[in-house]
CSV table of C-alpha atoms in Angstrom, one decimal:
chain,number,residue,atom,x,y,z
T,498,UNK,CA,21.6,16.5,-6.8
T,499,UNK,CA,24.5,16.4,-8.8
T,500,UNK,CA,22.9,18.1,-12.0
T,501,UNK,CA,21.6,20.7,-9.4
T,502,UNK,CA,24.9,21.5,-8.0
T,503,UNK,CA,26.3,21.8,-11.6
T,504,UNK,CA,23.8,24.3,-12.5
T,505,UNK,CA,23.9,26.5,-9.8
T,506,UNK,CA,27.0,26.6,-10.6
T,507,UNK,CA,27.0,27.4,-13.9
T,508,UNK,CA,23.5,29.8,-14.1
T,509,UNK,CA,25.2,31.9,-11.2
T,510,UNK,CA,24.6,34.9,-12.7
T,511,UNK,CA,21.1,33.9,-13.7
T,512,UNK,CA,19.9,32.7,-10.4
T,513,UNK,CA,21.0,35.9,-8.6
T,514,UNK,CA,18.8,38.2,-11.1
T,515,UNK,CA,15.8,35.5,-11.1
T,516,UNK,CA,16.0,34.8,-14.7
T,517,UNK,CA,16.4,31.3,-14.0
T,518,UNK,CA,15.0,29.0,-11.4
T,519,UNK,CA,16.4,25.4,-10.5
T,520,UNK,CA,13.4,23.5,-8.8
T,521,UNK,CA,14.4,20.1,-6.9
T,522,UNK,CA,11.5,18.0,-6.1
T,523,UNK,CA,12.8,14.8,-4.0
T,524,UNK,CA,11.1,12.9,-1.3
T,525,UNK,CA,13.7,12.6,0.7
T,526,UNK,CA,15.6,15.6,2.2
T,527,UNK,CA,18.9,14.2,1.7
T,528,UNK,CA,21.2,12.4,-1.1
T,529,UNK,CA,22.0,8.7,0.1
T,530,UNK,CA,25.9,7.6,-0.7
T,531,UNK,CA,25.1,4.3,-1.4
T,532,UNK,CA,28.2,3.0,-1.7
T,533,UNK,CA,28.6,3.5,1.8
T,534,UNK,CA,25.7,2.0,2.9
T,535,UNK,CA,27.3,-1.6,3.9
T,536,UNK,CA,29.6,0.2,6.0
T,537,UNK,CA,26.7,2.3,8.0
T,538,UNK,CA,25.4,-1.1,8.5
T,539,UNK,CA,28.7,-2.6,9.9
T,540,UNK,CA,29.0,0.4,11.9
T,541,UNK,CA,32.8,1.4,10.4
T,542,UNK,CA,30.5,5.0,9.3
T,543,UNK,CA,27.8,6.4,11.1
T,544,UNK,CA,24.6,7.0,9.4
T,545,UNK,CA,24.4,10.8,9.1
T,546,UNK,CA,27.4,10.8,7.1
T,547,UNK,CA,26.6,8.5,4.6
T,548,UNK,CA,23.3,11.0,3.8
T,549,UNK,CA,24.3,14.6,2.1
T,550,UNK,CA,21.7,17.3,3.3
T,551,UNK,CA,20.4,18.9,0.3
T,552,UNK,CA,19.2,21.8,1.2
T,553,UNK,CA,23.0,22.8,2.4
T,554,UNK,CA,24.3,22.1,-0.7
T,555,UNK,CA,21.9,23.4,-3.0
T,556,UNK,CA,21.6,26.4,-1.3
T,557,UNK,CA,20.5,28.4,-4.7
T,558,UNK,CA,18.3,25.9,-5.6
T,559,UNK,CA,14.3,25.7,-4.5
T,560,UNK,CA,14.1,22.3,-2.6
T,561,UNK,CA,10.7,20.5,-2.3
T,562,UNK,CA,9.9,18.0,-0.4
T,563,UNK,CA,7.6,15.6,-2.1
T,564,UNK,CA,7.3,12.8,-4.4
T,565,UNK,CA,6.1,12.9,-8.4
T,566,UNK,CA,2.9,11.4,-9.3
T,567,UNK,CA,2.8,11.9,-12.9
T,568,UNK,CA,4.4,13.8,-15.6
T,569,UNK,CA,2.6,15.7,-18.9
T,570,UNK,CA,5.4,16.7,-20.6
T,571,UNK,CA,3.2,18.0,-23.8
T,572,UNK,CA,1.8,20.2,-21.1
T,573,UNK,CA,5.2,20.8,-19.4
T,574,UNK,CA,3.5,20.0,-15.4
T,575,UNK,CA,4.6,17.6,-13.3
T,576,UNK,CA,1.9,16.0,-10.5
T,577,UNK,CA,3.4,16.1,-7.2
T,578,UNK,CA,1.9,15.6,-3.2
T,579,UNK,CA,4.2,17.0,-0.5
T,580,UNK,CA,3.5,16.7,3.1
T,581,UNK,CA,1.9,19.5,3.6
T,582,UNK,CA,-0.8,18.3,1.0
T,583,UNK,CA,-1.4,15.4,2.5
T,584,UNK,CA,-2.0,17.3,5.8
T,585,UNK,CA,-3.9,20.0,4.4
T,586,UNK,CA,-5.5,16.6,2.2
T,587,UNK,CA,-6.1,19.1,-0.6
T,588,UNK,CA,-4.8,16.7,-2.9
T,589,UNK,CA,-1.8,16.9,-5.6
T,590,UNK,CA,-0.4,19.7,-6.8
T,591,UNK,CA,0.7,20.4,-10.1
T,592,UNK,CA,3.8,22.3,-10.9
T,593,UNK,CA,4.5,24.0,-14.0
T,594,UNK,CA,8.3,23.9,-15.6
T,595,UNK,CA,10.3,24.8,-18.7
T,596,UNK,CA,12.9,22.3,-18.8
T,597,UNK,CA,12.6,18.6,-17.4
T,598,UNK,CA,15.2,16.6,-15.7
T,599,UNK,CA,14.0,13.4,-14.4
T,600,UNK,CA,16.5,11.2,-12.4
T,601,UNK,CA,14.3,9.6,-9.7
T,602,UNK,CA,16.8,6.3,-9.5
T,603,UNK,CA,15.4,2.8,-8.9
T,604,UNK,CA,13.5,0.5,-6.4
T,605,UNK,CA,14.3,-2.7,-5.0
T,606,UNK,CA,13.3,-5.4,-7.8
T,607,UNK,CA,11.4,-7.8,-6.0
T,608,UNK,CA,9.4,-11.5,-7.4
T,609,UNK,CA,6.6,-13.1,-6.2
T,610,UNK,CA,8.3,-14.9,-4.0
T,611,UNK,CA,5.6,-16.3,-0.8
T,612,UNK,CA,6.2,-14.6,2.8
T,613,UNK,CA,9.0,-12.1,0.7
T,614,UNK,CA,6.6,-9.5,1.3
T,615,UNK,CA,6.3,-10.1,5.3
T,616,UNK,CA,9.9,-11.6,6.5
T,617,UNK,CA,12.3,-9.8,3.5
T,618,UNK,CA,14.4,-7.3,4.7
T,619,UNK,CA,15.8,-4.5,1.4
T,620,UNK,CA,19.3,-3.0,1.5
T,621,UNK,CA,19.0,0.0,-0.7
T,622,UNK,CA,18.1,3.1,1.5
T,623,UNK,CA,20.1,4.0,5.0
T,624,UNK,CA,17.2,3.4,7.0
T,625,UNK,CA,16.9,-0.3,5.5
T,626,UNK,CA,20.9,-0.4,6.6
T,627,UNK,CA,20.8,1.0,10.2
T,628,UNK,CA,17.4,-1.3,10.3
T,629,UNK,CA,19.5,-4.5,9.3
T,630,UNK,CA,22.4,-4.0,11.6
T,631,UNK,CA,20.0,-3.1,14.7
T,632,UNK,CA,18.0,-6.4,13.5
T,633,UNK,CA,21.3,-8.9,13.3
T,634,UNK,CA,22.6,-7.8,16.7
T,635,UNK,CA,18.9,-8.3,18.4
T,636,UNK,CA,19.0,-12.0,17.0
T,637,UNK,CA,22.1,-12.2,18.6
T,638,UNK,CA,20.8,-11.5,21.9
T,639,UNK,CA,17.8,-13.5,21.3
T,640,UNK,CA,19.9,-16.8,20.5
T,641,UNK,CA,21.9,-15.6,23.9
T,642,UNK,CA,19.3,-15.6,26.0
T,643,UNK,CA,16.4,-18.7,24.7
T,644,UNK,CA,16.6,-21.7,25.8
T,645,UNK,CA,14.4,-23.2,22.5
T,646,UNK,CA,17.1,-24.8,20.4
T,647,UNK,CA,14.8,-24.0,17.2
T,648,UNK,CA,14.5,-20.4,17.8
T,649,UNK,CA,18.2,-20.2,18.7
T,650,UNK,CA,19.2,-21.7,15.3
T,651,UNK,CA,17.6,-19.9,13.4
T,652,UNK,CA,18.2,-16.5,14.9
T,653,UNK,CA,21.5,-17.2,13.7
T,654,UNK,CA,21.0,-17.8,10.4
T,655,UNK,CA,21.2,-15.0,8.2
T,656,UNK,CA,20.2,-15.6,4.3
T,657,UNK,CA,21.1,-12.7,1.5
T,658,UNK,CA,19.8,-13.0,-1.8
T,659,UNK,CA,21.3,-12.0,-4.9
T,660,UNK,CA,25.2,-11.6,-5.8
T,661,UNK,CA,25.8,-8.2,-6.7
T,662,UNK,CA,27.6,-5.5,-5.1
T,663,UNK,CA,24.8,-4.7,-2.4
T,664,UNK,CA,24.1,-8.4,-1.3
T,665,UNK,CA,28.0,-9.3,-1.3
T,666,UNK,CA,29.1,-6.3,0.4
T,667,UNK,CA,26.4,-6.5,2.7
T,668,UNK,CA,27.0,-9.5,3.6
T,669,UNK,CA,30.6,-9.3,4.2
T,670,UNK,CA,30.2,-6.3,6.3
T,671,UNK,CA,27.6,-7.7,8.4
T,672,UNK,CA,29.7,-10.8,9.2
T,673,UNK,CA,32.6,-9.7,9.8
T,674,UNK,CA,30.7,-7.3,12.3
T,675,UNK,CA,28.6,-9.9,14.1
T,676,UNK,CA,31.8,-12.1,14.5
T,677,UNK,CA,33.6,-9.3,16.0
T,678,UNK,CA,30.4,-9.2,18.6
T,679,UNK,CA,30.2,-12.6,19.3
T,680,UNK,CA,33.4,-12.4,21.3
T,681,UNK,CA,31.0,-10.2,23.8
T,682,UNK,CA,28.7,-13.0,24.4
T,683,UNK,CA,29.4,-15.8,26.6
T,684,UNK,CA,27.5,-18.1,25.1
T,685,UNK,CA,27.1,-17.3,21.1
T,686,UNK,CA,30.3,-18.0,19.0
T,687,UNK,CA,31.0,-17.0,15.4
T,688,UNK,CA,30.9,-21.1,14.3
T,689,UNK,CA,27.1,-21.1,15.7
T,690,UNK,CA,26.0,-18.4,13.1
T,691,UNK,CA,24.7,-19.6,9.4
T,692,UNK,CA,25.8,-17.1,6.9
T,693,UNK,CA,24.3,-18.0,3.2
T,694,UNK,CA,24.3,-16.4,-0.2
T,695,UNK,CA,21.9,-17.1,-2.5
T,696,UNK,CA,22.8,-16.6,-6.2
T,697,UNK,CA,20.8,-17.2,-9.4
T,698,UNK,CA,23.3,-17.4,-11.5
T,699,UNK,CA,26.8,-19.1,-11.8
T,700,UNK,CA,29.3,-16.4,-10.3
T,701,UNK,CA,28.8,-12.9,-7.6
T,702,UNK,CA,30.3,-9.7,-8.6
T,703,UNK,CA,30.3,-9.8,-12.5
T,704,UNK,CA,32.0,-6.2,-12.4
T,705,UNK,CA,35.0,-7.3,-11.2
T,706,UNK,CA,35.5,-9.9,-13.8
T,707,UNK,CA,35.5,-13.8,-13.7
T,708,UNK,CA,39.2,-14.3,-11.7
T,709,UNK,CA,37.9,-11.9,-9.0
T,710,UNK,CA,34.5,-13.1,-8.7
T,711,UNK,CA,36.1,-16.7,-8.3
T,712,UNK,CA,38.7,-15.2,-5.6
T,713,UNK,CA,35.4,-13.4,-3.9
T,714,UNK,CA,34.0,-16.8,-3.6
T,715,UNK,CA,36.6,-18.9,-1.8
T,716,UNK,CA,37.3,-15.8,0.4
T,717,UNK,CA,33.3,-16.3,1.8
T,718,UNK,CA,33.8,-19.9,1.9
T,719,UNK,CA,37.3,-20.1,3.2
T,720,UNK,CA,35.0,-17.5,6.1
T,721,UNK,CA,32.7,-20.5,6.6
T,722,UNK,CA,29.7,-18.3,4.1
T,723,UNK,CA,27.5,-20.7,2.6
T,724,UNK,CA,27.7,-19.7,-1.6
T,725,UNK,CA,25.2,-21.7,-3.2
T,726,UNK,CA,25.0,-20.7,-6.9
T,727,UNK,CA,22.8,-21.4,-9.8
T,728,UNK,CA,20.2,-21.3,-6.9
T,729,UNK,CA,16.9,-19.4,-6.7
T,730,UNK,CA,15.2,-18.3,-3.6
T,731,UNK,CA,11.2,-20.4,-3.6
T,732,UNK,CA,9.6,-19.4,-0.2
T,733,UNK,CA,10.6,-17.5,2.9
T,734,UNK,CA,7.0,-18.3,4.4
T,735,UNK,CA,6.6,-19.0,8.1
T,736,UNK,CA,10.1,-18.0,9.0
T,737,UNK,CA,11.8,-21.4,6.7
T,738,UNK,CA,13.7,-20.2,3.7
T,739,UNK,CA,13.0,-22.9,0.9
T,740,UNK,CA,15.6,-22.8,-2.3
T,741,UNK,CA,15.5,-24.6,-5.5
T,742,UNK,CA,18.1,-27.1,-4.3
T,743,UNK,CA,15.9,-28.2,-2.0
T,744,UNK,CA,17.5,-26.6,1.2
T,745,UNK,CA,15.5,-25.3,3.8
T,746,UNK,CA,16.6,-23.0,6.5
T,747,UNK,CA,14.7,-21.9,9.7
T,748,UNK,CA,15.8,-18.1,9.8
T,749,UNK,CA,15.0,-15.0,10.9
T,750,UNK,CA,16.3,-13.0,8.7
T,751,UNK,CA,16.2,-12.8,4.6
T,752,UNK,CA,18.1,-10.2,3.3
T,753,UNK,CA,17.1,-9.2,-0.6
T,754,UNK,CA,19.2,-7.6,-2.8
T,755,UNK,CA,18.0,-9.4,-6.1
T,756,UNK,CA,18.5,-6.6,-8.6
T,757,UNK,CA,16.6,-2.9,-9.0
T,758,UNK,CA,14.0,-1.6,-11.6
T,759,UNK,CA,12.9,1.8,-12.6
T,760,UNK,CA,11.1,3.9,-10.4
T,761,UNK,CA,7.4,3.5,-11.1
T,762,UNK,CA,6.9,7.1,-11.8
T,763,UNK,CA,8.6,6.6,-15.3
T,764,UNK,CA,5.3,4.4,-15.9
T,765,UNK,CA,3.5,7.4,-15.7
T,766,UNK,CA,4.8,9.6,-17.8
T,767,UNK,CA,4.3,10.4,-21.5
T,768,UNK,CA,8.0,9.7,-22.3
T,769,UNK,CA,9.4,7.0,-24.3
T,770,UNK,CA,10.8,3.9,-22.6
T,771,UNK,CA,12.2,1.0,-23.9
T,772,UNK,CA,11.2,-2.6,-22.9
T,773,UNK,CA,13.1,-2.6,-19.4
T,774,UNK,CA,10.8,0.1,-18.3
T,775,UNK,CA,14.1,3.0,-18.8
T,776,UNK,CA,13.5,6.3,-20.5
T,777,UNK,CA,14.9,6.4,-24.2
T,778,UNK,CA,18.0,8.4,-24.0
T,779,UNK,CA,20.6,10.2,-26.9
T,780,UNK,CA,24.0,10.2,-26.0
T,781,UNK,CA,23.3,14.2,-25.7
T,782,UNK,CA,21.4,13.0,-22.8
T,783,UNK,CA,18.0,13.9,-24.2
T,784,UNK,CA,14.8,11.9,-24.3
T,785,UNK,CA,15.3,10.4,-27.6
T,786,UNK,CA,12.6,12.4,-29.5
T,787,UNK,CA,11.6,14.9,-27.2
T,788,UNK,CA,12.4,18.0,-26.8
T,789,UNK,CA,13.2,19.7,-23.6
T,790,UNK,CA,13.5,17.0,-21.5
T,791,UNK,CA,17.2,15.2,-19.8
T,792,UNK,CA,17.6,12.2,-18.1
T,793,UNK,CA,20.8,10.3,-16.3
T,794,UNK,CA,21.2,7.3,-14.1
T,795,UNK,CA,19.5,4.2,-13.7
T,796,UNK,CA,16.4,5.3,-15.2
T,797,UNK,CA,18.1,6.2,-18.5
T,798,UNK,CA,18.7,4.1,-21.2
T,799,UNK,CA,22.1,5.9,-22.7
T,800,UNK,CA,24.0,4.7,-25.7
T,801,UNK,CA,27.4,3.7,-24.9
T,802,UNK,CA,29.3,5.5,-27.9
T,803,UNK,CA,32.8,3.9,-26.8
T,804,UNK,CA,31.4,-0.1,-27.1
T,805,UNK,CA,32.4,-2.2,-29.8
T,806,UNK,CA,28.8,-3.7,-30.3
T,807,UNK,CA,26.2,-1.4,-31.6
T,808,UNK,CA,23.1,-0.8,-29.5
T,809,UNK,CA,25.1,-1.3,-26.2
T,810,UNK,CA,24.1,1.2,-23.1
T,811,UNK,CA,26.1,2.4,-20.3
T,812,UNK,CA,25.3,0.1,-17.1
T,813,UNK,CA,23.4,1.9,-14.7
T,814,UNK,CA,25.6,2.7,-11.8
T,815,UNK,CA,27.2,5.0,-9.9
T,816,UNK,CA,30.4,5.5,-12.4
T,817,UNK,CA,28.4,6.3,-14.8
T,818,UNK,CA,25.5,8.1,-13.6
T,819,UNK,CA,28.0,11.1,-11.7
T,820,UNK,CA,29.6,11.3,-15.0
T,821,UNK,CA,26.6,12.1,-17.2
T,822,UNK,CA,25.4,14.8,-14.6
T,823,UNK,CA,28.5,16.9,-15.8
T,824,UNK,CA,27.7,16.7,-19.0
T,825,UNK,CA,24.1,16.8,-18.8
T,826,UNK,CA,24.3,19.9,-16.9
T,827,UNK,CA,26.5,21.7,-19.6
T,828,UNK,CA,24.2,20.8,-21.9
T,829,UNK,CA,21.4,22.1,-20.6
T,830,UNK,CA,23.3,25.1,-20.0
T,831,UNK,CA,24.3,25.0,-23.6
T,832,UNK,CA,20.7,24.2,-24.5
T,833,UNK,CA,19.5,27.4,-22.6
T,834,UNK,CA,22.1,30.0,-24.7
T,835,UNK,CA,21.7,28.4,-28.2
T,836,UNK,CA,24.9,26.3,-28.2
T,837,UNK,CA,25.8,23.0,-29.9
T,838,UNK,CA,25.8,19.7,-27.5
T,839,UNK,CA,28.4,17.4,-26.4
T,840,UNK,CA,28.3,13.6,-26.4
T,841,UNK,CA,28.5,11.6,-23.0
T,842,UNK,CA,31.4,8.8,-23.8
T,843,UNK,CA,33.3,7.2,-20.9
T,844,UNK,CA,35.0,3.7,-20.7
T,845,UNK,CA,34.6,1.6,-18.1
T,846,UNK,CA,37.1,1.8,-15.8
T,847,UNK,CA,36.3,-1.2,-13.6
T,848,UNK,CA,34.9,-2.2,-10.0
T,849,UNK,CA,36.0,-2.5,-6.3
T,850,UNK,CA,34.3,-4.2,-4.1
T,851,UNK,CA,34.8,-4.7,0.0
T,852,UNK,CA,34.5,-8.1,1.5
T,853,UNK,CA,34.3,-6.6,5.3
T,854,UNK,CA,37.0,-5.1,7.2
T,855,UNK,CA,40.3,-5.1,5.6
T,856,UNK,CA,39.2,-7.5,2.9
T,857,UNK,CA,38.6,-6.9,-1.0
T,858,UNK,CA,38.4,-7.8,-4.3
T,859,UNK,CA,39.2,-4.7,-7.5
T,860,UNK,CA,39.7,-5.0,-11.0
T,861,UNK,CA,40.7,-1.3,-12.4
T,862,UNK,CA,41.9,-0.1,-15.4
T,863,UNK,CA,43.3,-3.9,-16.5
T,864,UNK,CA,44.8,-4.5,-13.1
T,865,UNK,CA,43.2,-7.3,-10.4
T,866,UNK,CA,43.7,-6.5,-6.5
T,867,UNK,CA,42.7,-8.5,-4.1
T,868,UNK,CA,42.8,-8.4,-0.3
T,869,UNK,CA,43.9,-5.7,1.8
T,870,UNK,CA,45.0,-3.6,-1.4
T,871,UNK,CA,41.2,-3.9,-3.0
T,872,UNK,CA,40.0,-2.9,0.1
T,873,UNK,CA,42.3,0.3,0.7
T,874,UNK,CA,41.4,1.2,-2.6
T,875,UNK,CA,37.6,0.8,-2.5
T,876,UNK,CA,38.0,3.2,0.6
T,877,UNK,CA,40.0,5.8,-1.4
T,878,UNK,CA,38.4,5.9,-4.3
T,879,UNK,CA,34.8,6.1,-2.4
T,880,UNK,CA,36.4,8.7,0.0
T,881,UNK,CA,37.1,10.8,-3.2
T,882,UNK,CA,34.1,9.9,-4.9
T,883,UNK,CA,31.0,11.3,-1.7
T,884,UNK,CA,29.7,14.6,-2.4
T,885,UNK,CA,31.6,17.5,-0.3
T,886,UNK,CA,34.7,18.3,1.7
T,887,UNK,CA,32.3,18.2,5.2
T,888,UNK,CA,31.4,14.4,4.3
T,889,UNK,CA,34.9,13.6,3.1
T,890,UNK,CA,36.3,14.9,6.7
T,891,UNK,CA,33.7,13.3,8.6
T,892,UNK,CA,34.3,10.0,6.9
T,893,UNK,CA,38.0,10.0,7.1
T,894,UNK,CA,37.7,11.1,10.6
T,895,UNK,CA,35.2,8.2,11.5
T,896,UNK,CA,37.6,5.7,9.4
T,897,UNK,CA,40.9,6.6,11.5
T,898,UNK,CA,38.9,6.7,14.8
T,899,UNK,CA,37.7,3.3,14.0
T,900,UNK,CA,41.7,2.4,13.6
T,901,UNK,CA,42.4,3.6,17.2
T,902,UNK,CA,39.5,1.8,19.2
T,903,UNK,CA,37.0,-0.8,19.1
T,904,UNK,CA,34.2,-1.3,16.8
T,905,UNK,CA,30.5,-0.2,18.6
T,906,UNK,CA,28.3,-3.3,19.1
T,907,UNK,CA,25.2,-1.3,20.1
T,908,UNK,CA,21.5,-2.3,19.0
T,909,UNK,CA,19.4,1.1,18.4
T,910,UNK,CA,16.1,-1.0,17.1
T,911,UNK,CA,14.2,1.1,19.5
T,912,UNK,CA,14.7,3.9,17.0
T,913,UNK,CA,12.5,2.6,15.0
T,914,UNK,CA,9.6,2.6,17.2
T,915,UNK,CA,10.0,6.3,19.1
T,916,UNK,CA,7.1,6.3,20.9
T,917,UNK,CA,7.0,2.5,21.9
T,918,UNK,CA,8.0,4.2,25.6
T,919,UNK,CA,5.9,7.0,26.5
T,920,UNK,CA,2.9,4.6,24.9
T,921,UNK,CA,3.8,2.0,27.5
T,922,UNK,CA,4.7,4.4,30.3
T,923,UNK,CA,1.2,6.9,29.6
T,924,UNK,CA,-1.0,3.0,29.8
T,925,UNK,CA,-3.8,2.0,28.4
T,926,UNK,CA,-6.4,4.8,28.2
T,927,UNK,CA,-9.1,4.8,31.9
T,928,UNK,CA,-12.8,4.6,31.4
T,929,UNK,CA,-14.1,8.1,32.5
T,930,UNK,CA,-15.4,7.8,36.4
T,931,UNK,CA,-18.9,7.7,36.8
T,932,UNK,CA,-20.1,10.9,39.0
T,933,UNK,CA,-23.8,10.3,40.6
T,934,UNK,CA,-25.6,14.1,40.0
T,935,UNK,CA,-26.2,14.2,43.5
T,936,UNK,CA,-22.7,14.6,44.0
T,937,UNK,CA,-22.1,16.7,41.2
T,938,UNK,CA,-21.8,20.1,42.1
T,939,UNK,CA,-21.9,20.8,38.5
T,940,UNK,CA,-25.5,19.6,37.7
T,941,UNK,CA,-28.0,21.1,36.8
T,942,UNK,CA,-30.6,21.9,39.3
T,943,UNK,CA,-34.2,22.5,40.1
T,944,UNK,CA,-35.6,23.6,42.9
T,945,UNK,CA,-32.8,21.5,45.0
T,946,UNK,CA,-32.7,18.1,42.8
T,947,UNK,CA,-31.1,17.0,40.1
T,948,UNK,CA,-32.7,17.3,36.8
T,949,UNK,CA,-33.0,14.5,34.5
């Protein structure tokens, strides 16, 4: 979206006398601030404004709707189904193009972990968000209103899995969020809930640095959050979460955020990739060794030209993928009117990182925050950071709204069954009356009887 936005910027002139064409093909009809998305789950943002429309914004642009199948780049077509092909069922489509940039993102990384697949829950799209905070607020009022002491204790345990930015931020969001709720429940209290992180390795938050990560940790615990590192998750199966220290928890809910990988349609491509499954990337931002063809974000493996080490690539996040679309799109630009092209070089600057409601941890620019200074700053520097002055408003709006009265403690899960009403209200379908022919008036007769 924000290569798009660049170039219609840029290619003004172009797109208004047809010359040139910007074609966005995305499956979704919106760009997700993911940032954002432990918030939307906590309920400090509401969910349409952590989504930018695209078709707003790229209002010179030609938006589809659908989702790459394959790419021939040697042929310069991309395989693509929208939903009017699988309606019409005519099958995929192909689309033919001049210039390729692929920046599909990434998907959940998951193991084969047994019962992940049926009891998991992911945290990586605003659905999965909206879904998890409907989902922690309905086991509240199941534990509220059973009378089985099993069910009730494990309704209220609540396991996340993996340390990063999405499972810790989640996490701290959520439970500072369900504690607030349990003061509207006369018989759940915040010490009956079971909040545990599961980390594989020694330490959560590795952006922020070692100090901060440390800090991040006896903030959960000092919060009564279980932190058990160097600890793998072995089975969810049958509702028990079984990890490698031998623990076993009853629960209803299993929250992964274990890492991301590549989108699969990188697999099906004739592009080069290197041995995590990324595209081969110059620090032009060019598929190394093909022409014609541009690539940011987590699916590309760029050099990082300002690291001591040689061979090092930029992390794939958010700081740096918004940074390469600028300088992707001017090369492309400069690409398009024979013009030499610029390096993509950028320094880390550091992390932030929210713990839940006035609570953070930040390490920027060689300075360590923690507390309610991290957590101002991870809303500034987020506010300043999501796409357009409408979402910006909206946002800031929400925040100081949020200031002035209490948090919303409403469960929407019906949302995610629409229909689950009128079903039950229109019934099970009636057998068709049986009519005898005499009585028919309908029948068809001879000679005064009914025929056969």
């Amino acid at each position: 979206m924000y290569t798009a936005l660049r170039l219609q910027r840029k290619l003004k002139a172009e797109l208004r006398s047809g010359s040139v064409e910007v074609v966005v093909v995305t499956p979704e009809p919106y760009m997700t601030y993911q940032p954002f998305l432990p918030e939307a789950a906590a309920g400090s943002i509401s969910p349409r404004h952590v989504v930018v429309p695209i078709r707003r914004v790229l209002d010179r642009c030609r938006i589809v709707i659908g989702e790459v199948q394959a790419i021939d780049h040697a042929k310069r077509t991309a395989t693509l189904t929208t939903l009017a092909t699988e309606e019409e069922s005519t099958g995929p489509e192909q689309m033919a193009y001049d210039e390729l940039v692929i920046a599909p993102g990434s998907i959940s990384r998951t193991l084969p972990v047994p019962g992940l697949a049926d009891y998991a829950i992911g945290f990586k799209t605003v659905e999965e968000a909206i879904g998890l905070r409907n989902h922690v607020i309905e086991q509240m009022d199941i534990a509220s209103s059973t009378r089985d002491p099993a069910l009730r204790d494990a309704a209220l345990t609540f396991v996340f899995v993996g340390g990063g930015y999405a499972g810790v931020e989640a996490l701290g969001e959520l439970e500072d969020m369900a504690r607030y709720t349990a003061r509207y429940y006369h018989n759940v209290k915040r010490e009956d809930m079971k909040w545990i992180l599961v980390e594989a390795t020694n330490r959560i938050l590795p952006e922020v640095g070692e100090e901060m990560g440390k800090y991040a940790i006896r903030e959960l615990r000092a919060r009564n959050i279980d932190v058990r590192l160097d600890t793998r998750l072995e089975s969810c199966e049958d509702r028990v979460a079984v990890l490698s220290d031998g623990a076993r928890f009853p629960t209803r809910t299993v929250v992964w955020t274990a890492g991301v990988k590549p989108a699969p349609v990188l697999a099906s491509t004739d592009l080069p990739l290197n041995g995590r499954g990324r595209l081969k990337c110059t620090a032009h931002l060019t598929v190394d060794g093909v022409t014609h063809a541009w690539a940011a974000g987590d699916a590309a493996a760029v050099p990082d030209v300002t690291a001591d080490e040689p061979g090092k690539e930029c992390a794939p996040n958010a700081q740096h993928a918004v940074r390469q679309t600028k300088v992707l799109a001017e090369n492309i630009v400069a690409s398009l009117r024979g013009q030499p092209l610029k390096e993509y070089a950028h320094a880390y600057v550091g992390s932030v990182a929210s713990l839940g409601l006035h609570k953070g941890v930040a390490h920027v620019y060689g300075r360590k925050l923690k507390g309610y200074p991290a957590w101002f700053m991870h809303r500034v520097y987020h506010l300043s950071r999501v796409p357009t002055f409408n979402r910006k408003a909206r946002v800031l709006a929400e925040w100081t709204l949020a200031g002035l009265f209490k948090r919303e403690i409403v469960s929407l899960g019906s949302l995610e069954h629409p229909r689950a009403e009128f079903e039950l209200a229109a019934g099970p379908p009636s057998a068709p009356a049986k009519v005898d022919p005499k009585d028919d008036p309908q029948a068809d007769t001879k000679d005064g009887k009914a025929s056969d």
